[in-house]
Amino acid sequence: MIQLTNRQARQFLLLKQGLLGEHIFIGKQGAFDFVRQAGCIQFDPVDACGKNLSIFPTEDWPYFERYRQAARNSSIPRANW
C-alpha cells in the first residue's frame, strides 16, 4: 500500500491532468491525448437532455456495439438515444 500526504495526492492529480508542471496536452493532439488518458469526458454534467453526452476515444467504438445494436432494435425514437 502506498501512503501519500494530501499534498502529494493533489500534486499527482494535477500532474496527471496536465495542470501542473510542463503542459503536455497542447493543441488538437493534446486534446486527443487527454481524452485517451482520461478514458471518457462527460460534457453534460447537468444532464438536462436526459442523454449520456460523453466523449470517448475512437478506439473504444467497438466496445459500444451492443448499445448501438440495442438502440437499433428498440422502439426508442432516435432523438432519445
Tab-separated table of C-alpha atoms in Angstrom:
chain	number	residue	atom	x	y	z
A	1	MET	CA	0.000	0.000	0.000
A	2	ILE	CA	1.357	3.401	-0.983
A	3	GLN	CA	0.822	6.181	1.500
A	4	LEU	CA	0.652	9.760	0.288
A	5	THR	CA	0.178	13.028	2.052
A	6	ASN	CA	-2.739	15.189	0.943
A	7	ARG	CA	-0.251	17.493	-0.784
A	8	GLN	CA	1.350	14.596	-2.688
A	9	ALA	CA	-2.064	13.316	-3.769
A	10	ARG	CA	-3.060	16.788	-5.020
A	11	GLN	CA	0.202	17.149	-6.930
A	12	PHE	CA	-0.233	13.730	-8.514
A	13	LEU	CA	-3.753	14.545	-9.708
A	14	LEU	CA	-2.725	17.940	-11.070
A	15	LEU	CA	0.265	16.436	-12.884
A	16	LYS	CA	-1.872	13.612	-14.305
A	17	GLN	CA	-4.397	16.123	-15.653
A	18	GLY	CA	-1.681	18.310	-17.152
A	19	LEU	CA	-2.490	21.221	-14.850
A	20	LEU	CA	0.841	21.369	-13.033
A	21	GLY	CA	4.356	21.428	-14.384
A	22	GLU	CA	5.113	21.156	-18.076
A	23	HIS	CA	1.860	21.180	-20.026
A	24	ILE	CA	1.721	18.002	-22.097
A	25	PHE	CA	-1.786	18.445	-23.517
A	26	ILE	CA	-1.287	21.161	-26.116
A	27	GLY	CA	-3.331	21.755	-29.241
A	28	LYS	CA	-5.512	19.305	-31.109
A	29	GLN	CA	-3.247	16.312	-30.472
A	30	GLY	CA	-3.093	17.269	-26.793
A	31	ALA	CA	-6.897	17.154	-26.597
A	32	PHE	CA	-6.915	13.683	-28.172
A	33	ASP	CA	-4.178	12.528	-25.808
A	34	PHE	CA	-6.078	13.814	-22.766
A	35	VAL	CA	-9.304	12.039	-23.752
A	36	ARG	CA	-7.321	8.851	-24.314
A	37	GLN	CA	-5.656	9.179	-20.899
A	38	ALA	CA	-8.877	10.101	-19.075
A	39	GLY	CA	-10.862	7.376	-20.842
A	40	CYS	CA	-14.049	9.442	-21.013
A	41	ILE	CA	-15.090	13.060	-20.615
A	42	GLN	CA	-18.648	13.895	-19.633
A	43	PHE	CA	-19.541	17.247	-21.142
A	44	ASP	CA	-23.140	17.471	-19.921
A	45	PRO	CA	-22.800	17.365	-16.117
A	46	VAL	CA	-26.337	18.718	-15.581
A	47	ASP	CA	-27.888	16.049	-17.843
A	48	ALA	CA	-30.732	18.374	-18.822
A	49	CYS	CA	-31.198	16.454	-22.069
A	50	GLY	CA	-31.552	13.095	-20.345
A	51	LYS	CA	-28.824	11.613	-22.571
A	52	ASN	CA	-25.322	10.372	-21.896
A	53	LEU	CA	-23.270	13.096	-23.539
A	54	SER	CA	-19.691	11.897	-23.238
A	55	ILE	CA	-16.560	11.871	-25.327
A	56	PHE	CA	-14.760	8.545	-25.675
A	57	PRO	CA	-11.606	7.696	-27.617
A	58	THR	CA	-12.447	6.332	-31.071
A	59	GLU	CA	-10.561	3.123	-30.336
A	60	ASP	CA	-13.313	2.325	-27.782
A	61	TRP	CA	-16.010	2.379	-30.526
A	62	PRO	CA	-16.200	-1.454	-30.870
A	63	TYR	CA	-16.958	-1.853	-27.160
A	64	PHE	CA	-20.224	0.050	-27.564
A	65	GLU	CA	-21.641	-2.142	-30.345
A	66	ARG	CA	-24.102	-3.886	-28.022
A	67	TYR	CA	-25.576	-0.500	-27.020
A	68	ARG	CA	-25.867	0.598	-30.642
A	69	GLN	CA	-27.489	-2.726	-31.523
A	70	ALA	CA	-29.939	-2.432	-28.605
A	71	ALA	CA	-30.877	1.076	-29.719
A	72	ARG	CA	-31.451	-0.147	-33.296
A	73	ASN	CA	-33.687	-2.965	-32.044
A	74	SER	CA	-35.734	-0.878	-29.609
A	75	SER	CA	-38.756	1.304	-30.145
A	76	ILE	CA	-36.966	4.326	-28.706
A	77	PRO	CA	-37.032	7.215	-31.189
A	78	ARG	CA	-33.542	8.076	-32.475
A	79	ALA	CA	-33.658	11.536	-30.894
A	80	ASN	CA	-33.669	9.922	-27.442
A	81	TRP	CA	-30.630	7.665	-27.804
